[in-house]
PDB file of C-alpha atoms in Angstrom:
ATOM      1  CA  THR A 100      59.252 151.886 199.041  1.00  0.00           C
ATOM      2  CA  PRO A 101      63.126 151.829 198.549  1.00  0.00           C
ATOM      3  CA  ALA A 102      64.784 149.283 200.414  1.00  0.00           C
ATOM      4  CA  ALA A 103      67.259 150.112 203.472  1.00  0.00           C
ATOM      5  CA  PRO A 104      70.841 149.809 202.794  1.00  0.00           C
ATOM      6  CA  GLY A 105      72.209 146.321 203.240  1.00  0.00           C
ATOM      7  CA  LYS A 106      68.868 144.531 203.116  1.00  0.00           C
ATOM      8  CA  ALA A 107      67.950 142.485 199.963  1.00  0.00           C
ATOM      9  CA  ARG A 108      65.595 143.964 197.100  1.00  0.00           C
ATOM     10  CA  CYS A 109      62.570 141.926 196.245  1.00  0.00           C
ATOM     11  CA  ARG A 110      60.342 141.924 193.826  1.00  0.00           C
ATOM     12  CA  PRO A 111      56.503 142.733 193.973  1.00  0.00           C
ATOM     13  CA  GLY A 112      54.205 140.059 194.504  1.00  0.00           C
ATOM     14  CA  ALA A 113      56.614 137.427 195.971  1.00  0.00           C
ATOM     15  CA  GLU A 114      57.509 136.545 199.004  1.00  0.00           C
ATOM     16  CA  ARG A 115      59.504 138.652 200.885  1.00  0.00           C
ATOM     17  CA  CYS A 116      63.044 137.951 201.397  1.00  0.00           C
ATOM     18  CA  PRO A 117      64.668 137.905 204.777  1.00  0.00           C
ATOM     19  CA  ALA A 118      66.416 140.687 206.438  1.00  0.00           C
ATOM     20  CA  ALA A 119      70.380 141.128 205.107  1.00  0.00           C
ATOM     21  CA  TRP A 120      69.502 138.437 202.802  1.00  0.00           C
ATOM     22  CA  LEU A 121      71.913 138.012 199.834  1.00  0.00           C
ATOM     23  CA  PRO A 122      72.415 135.519 196.913  1.00  0.00           C
ATOM     24  CA  GLY A 123      75.359 133.699 196.788  1.00  0.00           C
ATOM     25  CA  LEU A 124      75.999 134.095 192.732  1.00  0.00           C
ATOM     26  CA  GLN A 125      75.406 137.023 191.327  1.00  0.00           C
ATOM     27  CA  LEU A 126      75.845 137.293 187.286  1.00  0.00           C
ATOM     28  CA  LEU A 127      77.553 140.399 185.869  1.00  0.00           C
ATOM     29  CA  ARG A 128      77.354 141.318 182.181  1.00  0.00           C
ATOM     30  CA  ARG A 129      80.472 142.707 181.362  1.00  0.00           C
ATOM     31  CA  GLY A 130      82.279 143.793 177.685  1.00  0.00           C
ATOM     32  CA  SER A 131      80.767 144.379 174.311  1.00  0.00           C
ATOM     33  CA  LYS A 132      77.966 143.127 173.597  1.00  0.00           C
ATOM     34  CA  ALA A 133      77.689 139.587 171.211  1.00  0.00           C
ATOM     35  CA  VAL A 134      77.799 140.430 167.871  1.00  0.00           C
ATOM     36  CA  THR A 135      76.428 137.837 165.295  1.00  0.00           C
ATOM     37  CA  ARG A 136      76.829 139.244 161.765  1.00  0.00           C
ATOM     38  CA  HIS A 137      80.604 138.728 161.735  1.00  0.00           C
ATOM     39  CA  TRP A 138      81.785 135.634 159.891  1.00  0.00           C
ATOM     40  CA  LYS A 139      82.408 132.575 161.424  1.00  0.00           C
ATOM     41  CA  ALA A 140      84.107 129.072 160.171  1.00  0.00           C
ATOM     42  CA  MET A 141      81.533 126.189 160.099  1.00  0.00           C
ATOM     43  CA  HIS A 142      82.023 123.179 161.652  1.00  0.00           C
ATOM     44  CA  PHE A 143      83.696 120.534 159.135  1.00  0.00           C
ATOM     45  CA  GLN A 144      80.528 117.956 159.686  1.00  0.00           C
ATOM     46  CA  ARG A 145      78.199 120.305 159.251  1.00  0.00           C
ATOM     47  CA  GLN A 146      79.677 121.699 155.971  1.00  0.00           C
ATOM     48  CA  LYS A 147      79.823 117.551 155.015  1.00  0.00           C
ATOM     49  CA  LEU A 148      75.864 117.125 155.848  1.00  0.00           C
ATOM     50  CA  LEU A 149      75.070 119.990 153.835  1.00  0.00           C
ATOM     51  CA  ALA A 150      77.186 119.018 150.864  1.00  0.00           C
ATOM     52  CA  LEU A 151      75.455 115.714 151.188  1.00  0.00           C
ATOM     53  CA  THR A 152      71.314 117.201 151.663  1.00  0.00           C
ATOM     54  CA  GLU A 153      72.707 119.680 148.952  1.00  0.00           C
ATOM     55  CA  TYR A 154      69.598 119.798 146.140  1.00  0.00           C
ATOM     56  CA  LEU A 155      70.931 119.339 142.565  1.00  0.00           C
ATOM     57  CA  ARG A 156      68.891 120.738 140.257  1.00  0.00           C
ATOM     58  CA  PRO A 157      68.122 117.888 137.231  1.00  0.00           C
ATOM     59  CA  ARG A 158      69.524 118.845 134.119  1.00  0.00           C
ATOM     60  CA  PRO A 159      67.096 119.077 131.221  1.00  0.00           C
ATOM     61  CA  ALA A 160      67.056 116.132 128.662  1.00  0.00           C
ATOM     62  CA  VAL A 161      68.596 116.507 125.663  1.00  0.00           C
ATOM     63  CA  PRO A 162      67.998 114.186 122.734  1.00  0.00           C
ATOM     64  CA  PRO A 163      70.543 111.157 121.739  1.00  0.00           C
ATOM     65  CA  ARG A 164      70.862 112.393 118.236  1.00  0.00           C
ATOM     66  CA  CYS A 165      72.465 115.729 119.727  1.00  0.00           C
ATOM     67  CA  LEU A 166      74.498 113.759 122.058  1.00  0.00           C
ATOM     68  CA  PRO A 167      78.398 113.561 120.227  1.00  0.00           C
ATOM     69  CA  ARG A 168      79.211 109.722 120.018  1.00  0.00           C
ATOM     70  CA  LEU A 169      81.305 108.471 122.187  1.00  0.00           C
ATOM     71  CA  PRO A 170      84.716 106.914 120.084  1.00  0.00           C
ATOM     72  CA  SER A 171      84.789 103.344 120.224  1.00  0.00           C
ATOM     73  CA  GLU A 172      88.227 101.814 119.994  1.00  0.00           C
ATOM     74  CA  GLY A 173      86.377  98.200 118.753  1.00  0.00           C
ATOM     75  CA  HIS A 174      84.246 100.528 115.397  1.00  0.00           C
ATOM     76  CA  GLU A 175      87.507 102.164 115.127  1.00  0.00           C
ATOM     77  CA  GLU A 176      89.633  99.224 114.803  1.00  0.00           C
ATOM     78  CA  ARG A 177      86.900  97.327 111.612  1.00  0.00           C
ATOM     79  CA  SER A 178      86.850 100.755 110.270  1.00  0.00           C
ATOM     80  CA  HIS A 179      90.453 100.546 109.324  1.00  0.00           C
ATOM     81  CA  ALA A 180      90.083  96.546 108.767  1.00  0.00           C
ATOM     82  CA  GLN A 181      87.491  97.097 106.329  1.00  0.00           C
ATOM     83  CA  VAL A 182      89.294 100.317 104.333  1.00  0.00           C
ATOM     84  CA  LEU A 183      92.385  97.723 104.225  1.00  0.00           C
ATOM     85  CA  GLN A 184      89.763  95.164 102.569  1.00  0.00           C
ATOM     86  CA  ARG A 185      88.663  97.596 100.063  1.00  0.00           C
ATOM     87  CA  GLN A 186      91.789  98.403  98.835  1.00  0.00           C
ATOM     88  CA  VAL A 187      92.972  94.827  98.814  1.00  0.00           C
ATOM     89  CA  GLN A 188      89.956  94.048  96.436  1.00  0.00           C
ATOM     90  CA  GLU A 189      90.427  96.856  94.383  1.00  0.00           C
ATOM     91  CA  THR A 190      94.461  95.402  94.176  1.00  0.00           C
ATOM     92  CA  LEU A 191      92.499  92.429  92.726  1.00  0.00           C
ATOM     93  CA  ARG A 192      90.053  93.709  90.597  1.00  0.00           C
ATOM     94  CA  CYS A 193      92.994  95.275  88.739  1.00  0.00           C
ATOM     95  CA  SER A 194      95.617  92.931  88.521  1.00  0.00           C
ATOM     96  CA  ARG A 195      96.091  90.085  85.885  1.00  0.00           C
ATOM     97  CA  MET A 196      99.108  88.809  87.788  1.00  0.00           C
ATOM     98  CA  LEU A 197      99.374  88.285  91.735  1.00  0.00           C
ATOM     99  CA  ALA A 198     102.285  86.536  93.084  1.00  0.00           C
ATOM    100  CA  VAL A 199     102.954  85.843  97.170  1.00  0.00           C
ATOM    101  CA  CYS A 200     106.126  85.757  98.852  1.00  0.00           C
ATOM    102  CA  GLN A 201     107.697  85.114 101.945  1.00  0.00           C
ATOM    103  CA  TYR A 202     109.428  88.326 103.375  1.00  0.00           C
ATOM    104  CA  SER A 203     112.058  88.107 105.681  1.00  0.00           C
ATOM    105  CA  SER A 204     113.416  91.489 107.396  1.00  0.00           C
ATOM    106  CA  MET A 205     115.517  93.293 105.293  1.00  0.00           C
ATOM    107  CA  ALA A 206     117.363  96.584 105.181  1.00  0.00           C
ATOM    108  CA  ASP A 207     115.051  99.917 104.891  1.00  0.00           C
ATOM    109  CA  GLU A 208     117.604 100.943 101.922  1.00  0.00           C
ATOM    110  CA  ASP A 209     117.660  97.168 100.533  1.00  0.00           C
ATOM    111  CA  LEU A 210     113.654  97.485 100.451  1.00  0.00           C
ATOM    112  CA  VAL A 211     113.192 101.159  98.690  1.00  0.00           C
ATOM    113  CA  THR A 212     115.362  99.686  96.107  1.00  0.00           C
ATOM    114  CA  LEU A 213     113.258  96.664  95.180  1.00  0.00           C
ATOM    115  CA  ARG A 214     110.390  98.778  95.437  1.00  0.00           C
ATOM    116  CA  HIS A 215     112.237 100.479  92.719  1.00  0.00           C
ATOM    117  CA  TYR A 216     113.070  98.116  90.285  1.00  0.00           C
ATOM    118  CA  LEU A 217     109.621  96.086  90.888  1.00  0.00           C
ATOM    119  CA  ARG A 218     107.930  99.965  89.946  1.00  0.00           C
ATOM    120  CA  LYS A 219     110.139 100.010  86.677  1.00  0.00           C
ATOM    121  CA  HIS A 220     107.993  96.931  85.675  1.00  0.00           C
ATOM    122  CA  ASN A 221     104.897  98.095  86.879  1.00  0.00           C
ATOM    123  CA  ILE A 222     104.780  95.426  89.339  1.00  0.00           C
ATOM    124  CA  HIS A 223     103.418  96.772  92.663  1.00  0.00           C
ATOM    125  CA  LEU A 224     105.178  95.311  96.238  1.00  0.00           C
ATOM    126  CA  HIS A 225     102.095  95.569  98.979  1.00  0.00           C
ATOM    127  CA  PHE A 226     102.211  94.709 102.887  1.00  0.00           C
ATOM    128  CA  VAL A 227      99.063  93.348 104.217  1.00  0.00           C
ATOM    129  CA  LEU A 228      98.397  91.390 107.261  1.00  0.00           C
ATOM    130  CA  ASN A 229      97.033  87.842 106.795  1.00  0.00           C
ATOM    131  CA  GLU A 230      93.906  88.797 108.721  1.00  0.00           C
ATOM    132  CA  ILE A 231      92.852  91.259 106.577  1.00  0.00           C
ATOM    133  CA  VAL A 232      93.592  89.492 103.075  1.00  0.00           C
ATOM    134  CA  ARG A 233      92.516  86.226 104.415  1.00  0.00           C
ATOM    135  CA  PRO A 234      88.505  87.010 104.423  1.00  0.00           C
ATOM    136  CA  VAL A 235      89.441  88.931 100.734  1.00  0.00           C
ATOM    137  CA  LEU A 236      90.804  85.691  98.970  1.00  0.00           C
ATOM    138  CA  GLU A 237      87.669  83.285 100.713  1.00  0.00           C
ATOM    139  CA  ARG A 238      85.368  85.452  98.183  1.00  0.00           C
ATOM    140  CA  SER A 239      87.674  85.782  95.503  1.00  0.00           C
ATOM    141  CA  LYS A 240      88.831  83.423  92.384  1.00  0.00           C
ATOM    142  CA  TYR A 241      92.167  83.647  94.225  1.00  0.00           C
ATOM    143  CA  ARG A 242      91.299  81.161  97.445  1.00  0.00           C
ATOM    144  CA  GLU A 243      93.614  78.595  96.430  1.00  0.00           C
ATOM    145  CA  LEU A 244      96.337  81.190  97.752  1.00  0.00           C
ATOM    146  CA  LEU A 245      95.207  81.174 100.783  1.00  0.00           C
ATOM    147  CA  PRO A 246      97.317  78.020 102.056  1.00  0.00           C
ATOM    148  CA  LEU A 247     100.379  80.276 101.460  1.00  0.00           C
ATOM    149  CA  LEU A 248      99.640  82.872 103.286  1.00  0.00           C
ATOM    150  CA  VAL A 249     100.893  80.798 106.462  1.00  0.00           C
ATOM    151  CA  CYS A 250     103.591  83.642 108.092  1.00  0.00           C
ATOM    152  CA  GLN A 251     104.865  87.009 107.218  1.00  0.00           C
ATOM    153  CA  ASN A 252     104.213  87.477 103.130  1.00  0.00           C
ATOM    154  CA  VAL A 253     104.097  89.854 100.582  1.00  0.00           C
ATOM    155  CA  LEU A 254     101.568  90.447  97.334  1.00  0.00           C
ATOM    156  CA  LEU A 255     103.564  91.337  93.857  1.00  0.00           C
ATOM    157  CA  ALA A 256     100.386  92.438  91.739  1.00  0.00           C
ATOM    158  CA  SER A 257     100.757  93.809  88.593  1.00  0.00           C
ATOM    159  CA  PRO A 258      97.964  94.575  85.859  1.00  0.00           C
ATOM    160  CA  GLU A 259     100.246  92.250  83.462  1.00  0.00           C
ATOM    161  CA  PRO A 260     101.622  89.166  83.297  1.00  0.00           C
ATOM    162  CA  ARG A 261     104.983  90.299  84.095  1.00  0.00           C
ATOM    163  CA  ALA A 262     106.566  86.578  85.276  1.00  0.00           C
ATOM    164  CA  ARG A 263     110.149  86.973  83.470  1.00  0.00           C
ATOM    165  CA  GLU A 264     110.726  90.779  84.747  1.00  0.00           C
ATOM    166  CA  MET A 265     109.635  89.653  88.734  1.00  0.00           C
ATOM    167  CA  LEU A 266     111.725  86.695  88.590  1.00  0.00           C
ATOM    168  CA  ARG A 267     115.115  89.021  88.088  1.00  0.00           C
ATOM    169  CA  VAL A 268     114.188  91.081  90.350  1.00  0.00           C
ATOM    170  CA  LEU A 269     113.802  88.980  92.475  1.00  0.00           C
ATOM    171  CA  ARG A 270     116.880  87.050  92.593  1.00  0.00           C
ATOM    172  CA  GLY A 271     118.584  89.959  94.009  1.00  0.00           C
ATOM    173  CA  ALA A 272     116.734  89.629  96.806  1.00  0.00           C
ATOM    174  CA  PRO A 273     116.704  86.385  98.750  1.00  0.00           C
ATOM    175  CA  GLN A 274     114.755  87.905 101.427  1.00  0.00           C
ATOM    176  CA  VAL A 275     111.884  87.340  99.393  1.00  0.00           C
ATOM    177  CA  THR A 276     111.126  84.335  98.295  1.00  0.00           C
ATOM    178  CA  LEU A 277     108.295  83.559  95.830  1.00  0.00           C
ATOM    179  CA  LEU A 278     105.649  80.943  96.628  1.00  0.00           C
ATOM    180  CA  GLY A 279     103.080  80.805  94.051  1.00  0.00           C
ATOM    181  CA  ALA A 280     101.147  83.134  91.507  1.00  0.00           C
ATOM    182  CA  CYS A 281      98.252  83.453  89.945  1.00  0.00           C
ATOM    183  CA  ILE A 282      98.739  84.430  86.329  1.00  0.00           C
ATOM    184  CA  ASP A 283      95.526  84.803  84.007  1.00  0.00           C
ATOM    185  CA  ASP A 284      93.509  83.139  86.016  1.00  0.00           C
ATOM    186  CA  THR A 285      95.850  80.763  86.359  1.00  0.00           C
ATOM    187  CA  ILE A 286      97.407  79.073  89.433  1.00  0.00           C
ATOM    188  CA  LEU A 287     100.854  78.070  89.119  1.00  0.00           C
ATOM    189  CA  SER A 288     103.778  77.121  91.878  1.00  0.00           C
ATOM    190  CA  ARG A 289     107.417  78.309  91.659  1.00  0.00           C
ATOM    191  CA  GLN A 290     108.173  76.075  88.774  1.00  0.00           C
ATOM    192  CA  GLY A 291     105.363  76.604  86.680  1.00  0.00           C
ATOM    193  CA  VAL A 292     105.808  80.372  87.009  1.00  0.00           C
ATOM    194  CA  GLU A 293     109.153  79.585  86.152  1.00  0.00           C
ATOM    195  CA  ASN A 294     108.074  78.197  82.910  1.00  0.00           C
ATOM    196  CA  PHE A 295     105.820  80.496  82.471  1.00  0.00           C
ATOM    197  CA  ALA A 296     108.584  82.801  82.217  1.00  0.00           C
ATOM    198  CA  ARG A 297     110.669  80.748  79.485  1.00  0.00           C
ATOM    199  CA  LEU A 298     107.795  81.058  77.027  1.00  0.00           C
ATOM    200  CA  PRO A 299     108.280  83.680  74.120  1.00  0.00           C
ATOM    201  CA  SER A 300     106.524  86.956  74.108  1.00  0.00           C
ATOM    202  CA  LEU A 301     102.610  87.699  72.938  1.00  0.00           C
ATOM    203  CA  GLU A 302     103.602  89.363  69.669  1.00  0.00           C
ATOM    204  CA  VAL A 303     106.226  86.037  69.385  1.00  0.00           C
ATOM    205  CA  SER A 304     103.386  83.747  70.171  1.00  0.00           C
ATOM    206  CA  GLN A 305     101.082  85.891  67.480  1.00  0.00           C
ATOM    207  CA  GLY A 306     103.726  85.298  65.006  1.00  0.00           C
ATOM    208  CA  GLN A 307     104.023  81.664  65.552  1.00  0.00           C
ATOM    209  CA  THR A 308     100.335  80.926  65.395  1.00  0.00           C
ATOM    210  CA  VAL A 309      99.522  83.111  62.008  1.00  0.00           C
ATOM    211  CA  ALA A 310     102.774  81.199  60.457  1.00  0.00           C
ATOM    212  CA  ALA A 311     101.354  77.648  61.809  1.00  0.00           C
ATOM    213  CA  LEU A 312      97.683  78.772  60.606  1.00  0.00           C
ATOM    214  CA  SER A 313      98.831  80.289  56.845  1.00  0.00           C
ATOM    215  CA  LEU A 314     101.335  76.491  56.545  1.00  0.00           C
ATOM    216  CA  LEU A 315      97.872  74.567  57.362  1.00  0.00           C
ATOM    217  CA  SER A 316      95.710  76.221  55.142  1.00  0.00           C
ATOM    218  CA  SER A 317      98.629  75.840  52.194  1.00  0.00           C
ATOM    219  CA  GLN A 318      99.217  72.460  53.005  1.00  0.00           C
ATOM    220  CA  THR A 319      95.031  71.962  52.518  1.00  0.00           C
ATOM    221  CA  SER A 320      95.335  73.559  48.986  1.00  0.00           C
ATOM    222  CA  SER A 321      97.779  71.496  48.409  1.00  0.00           C
ATOM    223  CA  LEU A 322      96.362  68.276  49.164  1.00  0.00           C
ATOM    224  CA  LEU A 323      92.465  69.163  47.561  1.00  0.00           C
ATOM    225  CA  GLN A 324      94.533  69.860  44.325  1.00  0.00           C
ATOM    226  CA  ARG A 325      96.918  66.594  44.734  1.00  0.00           C
ATOM    227  CA  GLY A 326      93.864  64.771  43.945  1.00  0.00           C
ATOM    228  CA  PRO A 327      92.166  66.489  40.668  1.00  0.00           C
ATOM    229  CA  SER A 328      96.378  66.629  39.449  1.00  0.00           C
ATOM    230  CA  LEU A 329      96.834  62.981  40.066  1.00  0.00           C
ATOM    231  CA  LEU A 330      93.956  61.938  38.266  1.00  0.00           C
ATOM    232  CA  THR A 331      94.408  63.852  35.383  1.00  0.00           C
ATOM    233  CA  ALA A 332      97.745  62.662  34.936  1.00  0.00           C
ATOM    234  CA  LEU A 333      96.609  58.831  34.912  1.00  0.00           C
ATOM    235  CA  LEU A 334      93.792  59.205  32.381  1.00  0.00           C
ATOM    236  CA  ASP A 335      96.500  60.669  30.204  1.00  0.00           C
ATOM    237  CA  GLU A 336      98.428  58.070  30.934  1.00  0.00           C
ATOM    238  CA  HIS A 337      95.715  55.066  29.993  1.00  0.00           C
ATOM    239  CA  ILE A 338      94.901  56.989  27.103  1.00  0.00           C
ATOM    240  CA  ARG A 339      98.772  57.210  25.573  1.00  0.00           C
ATOM    241  CA  ARG A 340      98.691  53.318  26.641  1.00  0.00           C
ATOM    242  CA  LEU A 341      95.567  52.681  24.458  1.00  0.00           C
ATOM    243  CA  ARG A 342      96.997  54.725  21.559  1.00  0.00           C
ATOM    244  CA  ASP A 343     100.350  52.623  21.795  1.00  0.00           C
ATOM    245  CA  THR A 344      98.129  48.891  21.913  1.00  0.00           C
ATOM    246  CA  GLU A 345      95.537  50.829  19.156  1.00  0.00           C
ATOM    247  CA  GLY A 346      98.410  51.199  16.630  1.00  0.00           C
ATOM    248  CA  PRO A 347      99.705  47.858  15.524  1.00  0.00           C
ATOM    249  CA  THR A 348      96.658  45.462  15.197  1.00  0.00           C
ATOM    250  CA  GLU A 349      94.785  48.535  12.816  1.00  0.00           C
ATOM    251  CA  PRO A 350      96.272  48.910   9.610  1.00  0.00           C
ATOM    252  CA  PRO A 351      96.473  52.286   8.492  1.00  0.00           C
ATOM    253  CA  PRO A 352      93.723  52.578   4.980  1.00  0.00           C
ATOM    254  CA  GLY A 353      95.912  53.400   3.175  1.00  0.00           C
ATOM    255  CA  GLU A 354      97.945  50.391   3.414  1.00  0.00           C
ATOM    256  CA  ASN A 355      95.130  48.299   2.718  1.00  0.00           C
ATOM    257  CA  THR A 356      93.709  49.879  -0.563  1.00  0.00           C
ATOM    258  CA  GLY A 357      97.312  49.086  -2.343  1.00  0.00           C
ATOM    259  CA  ASN A 358      97.451  45.379  -1.561  1.00  0.00           C
ATOM    260  CA  GLN A 359      93.982  45.176  -2.991  1.00  0.00           C
TER     261      GLN A 359
END
């Protein structure tokens, strides 16, 4: 039965509420309903937690041969040094004259002029580091030149022994001082190089050698012919003297018959 006005209505099966009793707090729902489909920013701490606990799928394994090689600075330096050492070895192998000079700083124009005059005589100027050229010289026949490599040095290489031309060009460049050289597998000091430059050319030396050999052969021939000719002269003189001494002692046959 509907409750009388002014009285509280009780649920069925519950205890009856006292007459004229009203609840002290009554919740009333007003406004629109809550919609959870609209986007809402996630809390910052929850974002960090999800980022930390996110599942990362493992990448498939790649064979090492398919991976790009990482450039190594030390490996590149060693490769560059090996290339420079091979160039020095090629220069030493093709050179009959190798000179070591001390180099002082000079103007670029003077250096270009010096290179030009040296190249006219087929002499090449090489700037090399002592760290590069020392290991090469230690394993070659030029190891005796190692004490000369103590500062900034340059190498003058030529396939022909052009000591005279090299000294003539270096007189005009006081910044390049000759320390020593190796010419035709012979180690020479600065004074030795100057003495070698004073020697005549190969053609003149060959002519002098041929003249000396021909003179010796002619002298040998004359010496060999001198003995027989002297012996013949002595025999002729001996026969003549014998004839002179035998003439007066033995009279001619006509005189003996006339006296009888």
